[in-house]
Tab-separated table of C-alpha atoms in Angstrom:
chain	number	residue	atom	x	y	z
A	29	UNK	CA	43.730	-64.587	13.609
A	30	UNK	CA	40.347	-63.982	14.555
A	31	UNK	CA	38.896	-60.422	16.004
A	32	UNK	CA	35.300	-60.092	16.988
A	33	UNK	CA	33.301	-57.232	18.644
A	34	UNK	CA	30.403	-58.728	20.148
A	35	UNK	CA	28.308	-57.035	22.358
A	36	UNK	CA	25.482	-58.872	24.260
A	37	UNK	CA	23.631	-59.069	27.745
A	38	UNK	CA	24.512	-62.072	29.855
A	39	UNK	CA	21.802	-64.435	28.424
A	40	UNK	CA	19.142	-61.906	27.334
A	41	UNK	CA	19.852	-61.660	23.752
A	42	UNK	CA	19.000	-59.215	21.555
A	43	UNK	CA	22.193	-58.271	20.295
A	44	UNK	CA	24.462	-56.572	17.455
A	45	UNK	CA	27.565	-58.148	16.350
A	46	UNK	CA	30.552	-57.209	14.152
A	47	UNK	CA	32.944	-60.237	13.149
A	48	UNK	CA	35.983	-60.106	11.500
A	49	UNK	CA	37.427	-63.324	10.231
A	50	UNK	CA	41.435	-63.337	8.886
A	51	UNK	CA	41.825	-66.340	5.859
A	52	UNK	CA	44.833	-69.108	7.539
A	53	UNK	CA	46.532	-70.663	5.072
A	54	UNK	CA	46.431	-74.416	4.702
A	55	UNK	CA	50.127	-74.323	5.724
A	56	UNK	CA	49.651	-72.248	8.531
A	57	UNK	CA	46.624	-74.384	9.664
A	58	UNK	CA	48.632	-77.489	9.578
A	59	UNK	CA	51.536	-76.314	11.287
A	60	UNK	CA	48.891	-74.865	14.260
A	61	UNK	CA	48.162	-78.584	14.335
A	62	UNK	CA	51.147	-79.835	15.558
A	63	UNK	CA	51.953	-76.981	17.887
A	64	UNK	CA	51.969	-77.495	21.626
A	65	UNK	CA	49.978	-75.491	24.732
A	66	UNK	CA	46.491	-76.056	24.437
A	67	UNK	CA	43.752	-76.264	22.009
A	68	UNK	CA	43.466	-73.223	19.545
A	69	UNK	CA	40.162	-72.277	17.577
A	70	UNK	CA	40.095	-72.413	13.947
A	71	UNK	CA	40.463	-69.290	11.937
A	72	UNK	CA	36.927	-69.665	9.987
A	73	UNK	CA	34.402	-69.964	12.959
A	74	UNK	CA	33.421	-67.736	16.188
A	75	UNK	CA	30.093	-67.696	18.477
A	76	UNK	CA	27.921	-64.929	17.911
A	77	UNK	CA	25.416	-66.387	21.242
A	78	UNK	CA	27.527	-68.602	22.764
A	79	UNK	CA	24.424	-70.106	24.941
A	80	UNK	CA	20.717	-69.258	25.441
A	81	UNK	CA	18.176	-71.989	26.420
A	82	UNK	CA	15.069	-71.733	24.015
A	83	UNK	CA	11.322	-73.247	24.155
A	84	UNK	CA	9.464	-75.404	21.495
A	85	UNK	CA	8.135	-72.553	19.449
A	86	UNK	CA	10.504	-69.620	20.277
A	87	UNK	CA	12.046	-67.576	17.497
A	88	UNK	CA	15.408	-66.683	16.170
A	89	UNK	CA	15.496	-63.370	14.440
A	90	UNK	CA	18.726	-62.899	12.145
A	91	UNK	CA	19.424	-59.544	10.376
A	92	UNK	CA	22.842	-59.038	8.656
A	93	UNK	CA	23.285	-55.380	7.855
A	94	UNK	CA	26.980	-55.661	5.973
A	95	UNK	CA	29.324	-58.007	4.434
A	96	UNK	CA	32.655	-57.018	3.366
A	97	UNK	CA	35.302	-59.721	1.442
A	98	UNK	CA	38.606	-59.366	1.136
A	99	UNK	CA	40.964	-61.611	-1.079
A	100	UNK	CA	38.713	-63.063	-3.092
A	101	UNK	CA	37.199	-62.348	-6.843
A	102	UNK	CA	33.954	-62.718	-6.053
A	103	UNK	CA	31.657	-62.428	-2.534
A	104	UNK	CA	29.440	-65.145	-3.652
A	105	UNK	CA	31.904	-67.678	-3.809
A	106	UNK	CA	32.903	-67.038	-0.131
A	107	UNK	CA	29.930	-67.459	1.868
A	108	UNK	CA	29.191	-66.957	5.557
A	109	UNK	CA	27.066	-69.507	7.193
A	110	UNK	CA	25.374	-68.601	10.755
A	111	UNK	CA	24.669	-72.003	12.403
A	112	UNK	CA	22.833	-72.996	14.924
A	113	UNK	CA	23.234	-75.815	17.013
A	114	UNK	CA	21.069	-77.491	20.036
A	115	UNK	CA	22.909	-78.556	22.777
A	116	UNK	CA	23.707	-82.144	21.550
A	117	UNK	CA	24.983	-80.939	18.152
A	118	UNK	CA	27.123	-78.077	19.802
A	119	UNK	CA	29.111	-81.040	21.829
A	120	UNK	CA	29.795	-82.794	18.786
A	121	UNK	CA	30.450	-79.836	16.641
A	122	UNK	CA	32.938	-78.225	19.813
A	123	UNK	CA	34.916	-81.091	19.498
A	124	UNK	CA	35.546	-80.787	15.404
A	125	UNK	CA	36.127	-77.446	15.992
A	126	UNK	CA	39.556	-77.691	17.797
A	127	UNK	CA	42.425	-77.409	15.444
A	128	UNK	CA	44.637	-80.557	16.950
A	129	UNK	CA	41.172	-82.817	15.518
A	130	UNK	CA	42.391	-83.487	11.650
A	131	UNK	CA	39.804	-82.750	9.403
A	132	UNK	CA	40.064	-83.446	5.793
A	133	UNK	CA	38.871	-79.928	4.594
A	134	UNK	CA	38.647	-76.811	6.889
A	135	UNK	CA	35.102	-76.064	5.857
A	136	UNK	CA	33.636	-79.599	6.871
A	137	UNK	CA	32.298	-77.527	9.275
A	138	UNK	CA	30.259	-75.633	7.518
A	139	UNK	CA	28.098	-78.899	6.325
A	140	UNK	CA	28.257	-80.314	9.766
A	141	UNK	CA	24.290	-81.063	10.498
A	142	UNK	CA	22.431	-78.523	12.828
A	143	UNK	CA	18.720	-77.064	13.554
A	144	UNK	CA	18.864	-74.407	11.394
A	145	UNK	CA	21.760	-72.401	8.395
A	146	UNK	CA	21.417	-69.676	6.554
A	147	UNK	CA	23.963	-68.399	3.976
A	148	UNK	CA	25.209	-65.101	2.840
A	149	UNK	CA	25.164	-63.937	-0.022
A	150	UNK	CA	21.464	-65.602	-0.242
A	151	UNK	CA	20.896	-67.354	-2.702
A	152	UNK	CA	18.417	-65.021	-4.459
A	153	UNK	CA	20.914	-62.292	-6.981
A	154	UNK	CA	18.162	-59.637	-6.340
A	155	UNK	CA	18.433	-59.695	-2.354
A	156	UNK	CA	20.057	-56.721	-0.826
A	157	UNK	CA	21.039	-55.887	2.513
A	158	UNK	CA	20.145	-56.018	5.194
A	159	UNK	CA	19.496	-59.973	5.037
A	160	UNK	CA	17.064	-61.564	7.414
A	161	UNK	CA	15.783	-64.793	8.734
A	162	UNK	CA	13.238	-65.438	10.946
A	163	UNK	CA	13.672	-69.300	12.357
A	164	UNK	CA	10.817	-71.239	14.946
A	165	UNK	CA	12.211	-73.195	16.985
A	166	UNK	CA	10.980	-76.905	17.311
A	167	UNK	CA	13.043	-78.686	20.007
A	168	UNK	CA	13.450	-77.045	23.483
A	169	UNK	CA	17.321	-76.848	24.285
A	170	UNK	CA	20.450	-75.044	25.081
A	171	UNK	CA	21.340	-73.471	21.542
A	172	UNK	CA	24.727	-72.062	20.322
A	173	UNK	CA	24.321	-69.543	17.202
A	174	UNK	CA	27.586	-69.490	15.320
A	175	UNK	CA	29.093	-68.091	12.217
A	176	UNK	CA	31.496	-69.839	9.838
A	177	UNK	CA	33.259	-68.614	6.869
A	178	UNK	CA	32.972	-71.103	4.106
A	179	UNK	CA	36.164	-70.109	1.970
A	180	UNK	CA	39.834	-68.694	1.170
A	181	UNK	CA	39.262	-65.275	2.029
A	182	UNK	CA	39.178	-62.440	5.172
A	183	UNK	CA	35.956	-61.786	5.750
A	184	UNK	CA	33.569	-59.050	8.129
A	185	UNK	CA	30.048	-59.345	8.890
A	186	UNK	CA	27.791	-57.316	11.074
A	187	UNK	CA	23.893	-57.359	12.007
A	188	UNK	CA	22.034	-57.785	14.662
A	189	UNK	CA	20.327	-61.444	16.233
A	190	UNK	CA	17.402	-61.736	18.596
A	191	UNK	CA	16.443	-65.202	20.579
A	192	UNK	CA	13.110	-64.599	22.154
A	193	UNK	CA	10.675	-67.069	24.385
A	194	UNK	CA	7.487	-67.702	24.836
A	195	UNK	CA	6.239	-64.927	27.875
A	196	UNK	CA	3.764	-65.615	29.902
A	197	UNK	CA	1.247	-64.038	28.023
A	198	UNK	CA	1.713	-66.666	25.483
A	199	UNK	CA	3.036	-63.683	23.244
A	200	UNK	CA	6.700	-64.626	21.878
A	201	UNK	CA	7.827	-61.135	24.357
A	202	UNK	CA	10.303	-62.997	26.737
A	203	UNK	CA	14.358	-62.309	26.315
A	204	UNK	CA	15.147	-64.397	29.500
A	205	UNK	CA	16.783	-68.266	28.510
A	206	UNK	CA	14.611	-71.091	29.693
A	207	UNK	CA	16.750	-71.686	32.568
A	208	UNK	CA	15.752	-68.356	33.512
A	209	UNK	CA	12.018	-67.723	32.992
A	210	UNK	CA	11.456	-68.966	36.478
A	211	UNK	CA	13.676	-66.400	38.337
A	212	UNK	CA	11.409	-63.290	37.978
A	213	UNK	CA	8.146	-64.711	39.554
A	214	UNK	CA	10.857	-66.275	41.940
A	215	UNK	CA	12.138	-62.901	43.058
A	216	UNK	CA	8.557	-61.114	43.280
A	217	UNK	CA	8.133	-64.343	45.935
A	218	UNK	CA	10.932	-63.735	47.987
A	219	UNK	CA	10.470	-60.092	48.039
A	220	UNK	CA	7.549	-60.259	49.362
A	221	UNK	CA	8.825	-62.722	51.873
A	222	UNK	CA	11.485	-60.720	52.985
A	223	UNK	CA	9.232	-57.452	53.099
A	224	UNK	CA	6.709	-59.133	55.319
A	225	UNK	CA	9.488	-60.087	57.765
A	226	UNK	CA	11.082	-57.076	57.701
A	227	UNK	CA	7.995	-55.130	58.593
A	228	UNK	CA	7.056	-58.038	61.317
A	229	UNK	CA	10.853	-57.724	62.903
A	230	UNK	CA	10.677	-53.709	62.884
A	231	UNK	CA	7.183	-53.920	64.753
A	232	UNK	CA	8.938	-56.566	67.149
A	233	UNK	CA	11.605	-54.605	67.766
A	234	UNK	CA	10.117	-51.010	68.120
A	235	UNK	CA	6.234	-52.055	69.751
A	236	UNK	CA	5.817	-54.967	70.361
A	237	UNK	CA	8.758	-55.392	72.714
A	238	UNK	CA	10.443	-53.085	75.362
A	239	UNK	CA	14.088	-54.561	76.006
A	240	UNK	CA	15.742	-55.430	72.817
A	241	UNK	CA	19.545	-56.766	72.443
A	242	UNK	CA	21.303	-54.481	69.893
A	243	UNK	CA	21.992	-57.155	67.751
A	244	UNK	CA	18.062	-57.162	66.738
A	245	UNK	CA	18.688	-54.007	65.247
A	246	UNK	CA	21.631	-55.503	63.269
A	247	UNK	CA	19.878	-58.016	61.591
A	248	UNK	CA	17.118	-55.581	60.945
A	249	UNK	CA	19.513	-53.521	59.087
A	250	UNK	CA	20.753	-57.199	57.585
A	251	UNK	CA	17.158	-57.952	56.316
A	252	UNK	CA	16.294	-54.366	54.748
A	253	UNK	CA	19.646	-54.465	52.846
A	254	UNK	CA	18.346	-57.768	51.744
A	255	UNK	CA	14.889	-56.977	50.690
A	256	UNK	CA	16.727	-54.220	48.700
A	257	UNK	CA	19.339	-56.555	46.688
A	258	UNK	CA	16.197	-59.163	46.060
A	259	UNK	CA	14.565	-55.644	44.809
A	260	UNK	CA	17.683	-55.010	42.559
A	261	UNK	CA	17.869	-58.489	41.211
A	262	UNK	CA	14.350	-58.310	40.287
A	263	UNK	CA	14.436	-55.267	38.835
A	264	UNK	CA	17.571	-56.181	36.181
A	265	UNK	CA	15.753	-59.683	34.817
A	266	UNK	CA	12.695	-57.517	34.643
A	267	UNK	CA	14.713	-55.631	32.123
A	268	UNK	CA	16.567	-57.950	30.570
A	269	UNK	CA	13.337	-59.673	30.106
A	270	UNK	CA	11.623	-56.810	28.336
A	271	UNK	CA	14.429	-55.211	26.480
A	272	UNK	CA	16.952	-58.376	25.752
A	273	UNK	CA	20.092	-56.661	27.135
A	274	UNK	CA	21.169	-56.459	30.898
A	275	UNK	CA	21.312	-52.902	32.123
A	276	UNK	CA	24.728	-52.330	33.254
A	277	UNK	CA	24.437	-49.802	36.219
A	278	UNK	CA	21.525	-52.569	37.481
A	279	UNK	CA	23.813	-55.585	36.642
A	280	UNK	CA	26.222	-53.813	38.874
A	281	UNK	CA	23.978	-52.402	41.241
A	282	UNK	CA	22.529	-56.443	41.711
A	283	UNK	CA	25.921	-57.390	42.256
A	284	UNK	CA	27.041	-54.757	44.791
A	285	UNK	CA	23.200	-55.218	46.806
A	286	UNK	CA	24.430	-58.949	46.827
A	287	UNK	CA	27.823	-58.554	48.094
A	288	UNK	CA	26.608	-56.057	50.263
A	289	UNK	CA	24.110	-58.214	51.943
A	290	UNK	CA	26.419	-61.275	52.352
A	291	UNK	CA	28.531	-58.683	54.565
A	292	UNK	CA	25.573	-57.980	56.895
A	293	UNK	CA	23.971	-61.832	57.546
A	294	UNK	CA	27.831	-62.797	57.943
A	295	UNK	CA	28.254	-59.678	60.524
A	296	UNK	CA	25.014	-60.445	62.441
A	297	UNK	CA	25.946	-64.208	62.192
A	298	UNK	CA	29.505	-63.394	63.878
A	299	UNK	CA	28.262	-61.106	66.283
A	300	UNK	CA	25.801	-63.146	67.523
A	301	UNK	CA	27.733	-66.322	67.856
A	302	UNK	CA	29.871	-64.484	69.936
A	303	UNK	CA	26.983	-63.261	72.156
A	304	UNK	CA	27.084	-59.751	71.469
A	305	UNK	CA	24.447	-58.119	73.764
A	306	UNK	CA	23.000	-61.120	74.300
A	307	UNK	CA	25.601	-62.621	77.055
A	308	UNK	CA	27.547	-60.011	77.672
A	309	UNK	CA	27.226	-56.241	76.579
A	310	UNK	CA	30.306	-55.195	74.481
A	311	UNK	CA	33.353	-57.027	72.595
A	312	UNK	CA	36.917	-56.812	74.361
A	313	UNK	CA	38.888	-54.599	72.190
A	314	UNK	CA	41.407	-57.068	70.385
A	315	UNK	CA	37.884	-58.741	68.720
A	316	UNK	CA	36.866	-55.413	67.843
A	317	UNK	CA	39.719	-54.503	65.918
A	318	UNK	CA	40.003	-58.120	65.001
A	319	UNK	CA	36.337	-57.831	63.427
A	320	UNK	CA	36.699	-54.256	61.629
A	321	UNK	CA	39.819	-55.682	60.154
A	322	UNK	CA	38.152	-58.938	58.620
A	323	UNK	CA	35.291	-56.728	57.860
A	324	UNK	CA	37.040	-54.064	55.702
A	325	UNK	CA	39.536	-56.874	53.410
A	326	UNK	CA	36.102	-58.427	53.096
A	327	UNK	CA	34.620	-54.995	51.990
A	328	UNK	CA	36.663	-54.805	49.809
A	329	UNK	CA	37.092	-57.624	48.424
A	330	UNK	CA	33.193	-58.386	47.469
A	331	UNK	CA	33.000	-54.685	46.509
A	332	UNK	CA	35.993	-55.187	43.697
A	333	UNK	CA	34.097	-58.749	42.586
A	334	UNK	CA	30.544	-56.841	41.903
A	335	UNK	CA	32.357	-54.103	39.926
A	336	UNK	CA	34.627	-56.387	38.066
A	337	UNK	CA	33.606	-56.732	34.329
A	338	UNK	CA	33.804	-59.440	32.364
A	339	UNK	CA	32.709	-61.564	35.115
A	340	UNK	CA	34.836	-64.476	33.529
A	341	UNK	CA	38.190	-62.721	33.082
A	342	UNK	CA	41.021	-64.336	35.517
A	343	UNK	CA	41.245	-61.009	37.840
A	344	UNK	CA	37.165	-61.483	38.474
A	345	UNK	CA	37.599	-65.063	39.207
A	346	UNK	CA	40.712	-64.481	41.675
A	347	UNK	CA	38.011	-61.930	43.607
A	348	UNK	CA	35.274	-64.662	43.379
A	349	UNK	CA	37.557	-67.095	44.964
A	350	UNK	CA	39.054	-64.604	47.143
A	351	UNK	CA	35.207	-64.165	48.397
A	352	UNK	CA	34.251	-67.726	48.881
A	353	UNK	CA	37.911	-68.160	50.895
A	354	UNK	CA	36.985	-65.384	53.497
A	355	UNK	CA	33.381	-66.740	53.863
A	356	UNK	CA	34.562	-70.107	54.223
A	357	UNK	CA	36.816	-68.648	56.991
A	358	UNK	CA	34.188	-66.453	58.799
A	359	UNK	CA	31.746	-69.549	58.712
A	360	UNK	CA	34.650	-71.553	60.864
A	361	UNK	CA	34.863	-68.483	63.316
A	362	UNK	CA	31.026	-68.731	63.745
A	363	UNK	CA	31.176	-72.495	64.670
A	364	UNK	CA	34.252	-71.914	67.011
A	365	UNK	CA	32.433	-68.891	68.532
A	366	UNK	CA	29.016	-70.295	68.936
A	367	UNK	CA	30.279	-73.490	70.284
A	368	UNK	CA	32.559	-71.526	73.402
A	369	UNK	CA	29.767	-69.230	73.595
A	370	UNK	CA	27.390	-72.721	74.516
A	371	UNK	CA	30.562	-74.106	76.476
A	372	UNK	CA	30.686	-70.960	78.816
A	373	UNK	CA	26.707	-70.833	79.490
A	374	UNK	CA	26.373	-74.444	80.652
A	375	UNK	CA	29.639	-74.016	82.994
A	376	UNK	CA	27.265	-71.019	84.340
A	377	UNK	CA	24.154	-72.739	84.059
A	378	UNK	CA	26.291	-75.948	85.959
A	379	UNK	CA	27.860	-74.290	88.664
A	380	UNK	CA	27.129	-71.071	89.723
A	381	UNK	CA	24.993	-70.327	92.967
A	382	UNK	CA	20.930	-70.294	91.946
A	383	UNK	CA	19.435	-66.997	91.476
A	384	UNK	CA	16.145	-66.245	90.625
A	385	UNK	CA	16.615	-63.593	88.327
A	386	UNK	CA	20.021	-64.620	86.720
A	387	UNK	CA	19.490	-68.360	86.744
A	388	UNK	CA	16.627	-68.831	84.691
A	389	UNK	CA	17.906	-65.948	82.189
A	390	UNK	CA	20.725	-68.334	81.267
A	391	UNK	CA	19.102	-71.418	80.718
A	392	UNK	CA	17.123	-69.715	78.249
A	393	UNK	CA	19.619	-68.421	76.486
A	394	UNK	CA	21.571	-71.286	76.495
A	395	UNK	CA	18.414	-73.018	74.985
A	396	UNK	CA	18.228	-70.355	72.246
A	397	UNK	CA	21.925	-70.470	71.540
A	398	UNK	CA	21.285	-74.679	70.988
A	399	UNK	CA	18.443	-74.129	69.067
A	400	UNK	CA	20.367	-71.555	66.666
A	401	UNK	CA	23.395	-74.531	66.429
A	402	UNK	CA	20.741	-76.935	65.670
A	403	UNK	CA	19.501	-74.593	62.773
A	404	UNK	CA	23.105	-74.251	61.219
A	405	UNK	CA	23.471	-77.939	61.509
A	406	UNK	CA	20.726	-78.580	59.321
A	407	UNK	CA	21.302	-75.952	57.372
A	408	UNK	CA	24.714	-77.354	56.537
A	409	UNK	CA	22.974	-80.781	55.942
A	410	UNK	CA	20.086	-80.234	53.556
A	411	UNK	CA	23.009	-79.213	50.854
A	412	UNK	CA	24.529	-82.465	51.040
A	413	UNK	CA	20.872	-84.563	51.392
A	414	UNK	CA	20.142	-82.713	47.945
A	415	UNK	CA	23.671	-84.008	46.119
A	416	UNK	CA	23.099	-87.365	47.894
């Protein structure tokens, strides 16, 4: 059985590890071979980075600070072998790595061909720990750094491993995966963005205009909490770009300012589909309590998925999909809503008595409330036109 205590930041990496590998027997491992439920991992291999997406020209720094053999006569003759493998490699090694594929000999793996190995003990007698490696890069990919124990014994390794990218500086300074080096000057974009509007709607709503619906001030709240969570998110891959690991109260802190924020453009999006002091001045009192209900399970709800750590573990997943399910539901609300909110203003619009103050009130906002349907319409299309 295999225990590891690996500690690392999403996929910032700059990370310690400690590894413990318990020797299988052949017997054992044969036996595992046969057994049903699922695909098992073999006793003599475990992912120290399971993925980070490196440049041409980044740089893997490996430092192993203690080795510790048990079972066999000599450490040199059991050697542990960190690997790593681009992403083509790491598909064809993931599949020899399942115990129900028969392999000849156990350690196979060990040999199996990959961008760059590097054995402990070293080769050199004289070496002493700590070990290092420093590896360049030369093919930009998705990479997999593993460790493999290449004989009959129970072994434990710790160290330390840094992947690092090209900033840009041009200075080998950036922690952030290549699928990520994009998302800071991303965020400083839409922060901006959303400042600018926020500061335009709060002039709108406070100057430049006297009679404002309530629901302005709503989605001015809804825009400030979202120039804050864009604030947040830039603020953690700012870190995890300098330092390598994610800060945890910002990781949460991102995730709560997310969550958060998803609860006040899906408020503001019910609320005004149901022409909240825009056609008429209050809720009755069943969609009131109908809306506070909804609003707290989904409070609480989104609030229990930020906090929820590992992000992968089943009980974080059931939240995730818990999420999606209530947004999926609120979404169907808005459509219903918005499209008897447009049903009722053209029966007015239709066939009540002309009035020159009240008429031409409606027909406006029937033509806003038309426009905003149009809006979600192609909002809801430009997803699809992308997959298509």
């Amino acid at each position: 059985m295999c225990f590891a205590a690996l500690w690392w930041g999403g996929d910032g990496i700059e990370t310690s590890f400690d590894l413990r590998f318990e020797y299988e027997d052949p017997a054992s491992l044969l036996a595992g071979q046969t057994t049903v439920g699922g695909p098992r991992l073999r006793w003599n291999t475990q992912s120290v980075v399971a993925g980070f997406g490196m440049e041409h020209g980044a740089r893997v720094e490996l430092q192993v600070t203690d080795l510790q053999v048990a079972g066999a006569n000599d450490a040199t003759e059991v050697p542990v072998v960190f690997t790593l493998y681009d992403n083509d490699q790491w598909r064809a090694y993931a599949v020899l790595k399942l115990r129900e594929v028969h392999i000849r000999s156990n350690f196979v793996l060990c040999h199996y061909p990959a961008a760059m190995r590097f054995t402990i003990p070293p080769p050199d007698s004289l070496a002493e720990l700590p070990w290092t490696l420093s590896f360049d890069v030369r093919k930009a990919s998705q990479f997999t750094l593993q460790a493999q124990v290449c004989g009959d014994a129970s072994v434990n390794v710790s160290g330390r491993v840094s992947m690092v990218n090209f900033g840009y500086d041009g200075a080998l300074s950036e922690h952030l995966g290549v699928q990520e080096l994009g998302l800071r000057p991303l965020y400083k974009v839409l922060f901006v963005v959303y400042l600018a509007a926020m500061v335009l709607w709060i002039l709108d709503c406070n100057i430049w205009r006297r009679n404002v619906p309530k629901i302005c001030y709503v989605f001015q709240a809804a825009l400030q909490a979202k120039a804050l969570s864009v604030a947040l998110k830039l603020a953690f891959y700012s870190e995890r770009s300098s330092h390598g690991q994610a800060n945890t109260p910002l990781d949460i802190a991102q995730d709560v300012g997310e969550s958060a924020t998803s609860a006040a453009l899906l408020g503001v999006s019910v609320l005004g589909s149901l022409g909240w002091s825009i056609t008429r001045a209050r809720l009755s009192r069943r969609e009131t309590l109908s809306l506070l209900l909804l609003a707290v399970i989904y409070l609480v709800v989104s609030f229990n998925k930020a906090l929820c750590r590992p992000t992968d573990a089943p009980q974080c997943r059931g939240f995730v999909l818990s999420e999606y399910a209530l947004q999926s539901m609120m979404m169907l609300g808005v459509i219903v809503a918005l499209n008897f909110t447009i049903a009722q203003l053209k029966l007015a619009a239709s066939y009540e008595r002309w009035n020159c103050f009240v008429t031409p009130l409606t027909y406006m906002k029937l033509e806003q409330f038309q426009y905003a349907q149009c809006c979600r319409h192609f909002l809801y299309l430009v997803p699809l036109a992308t997959v298509g």
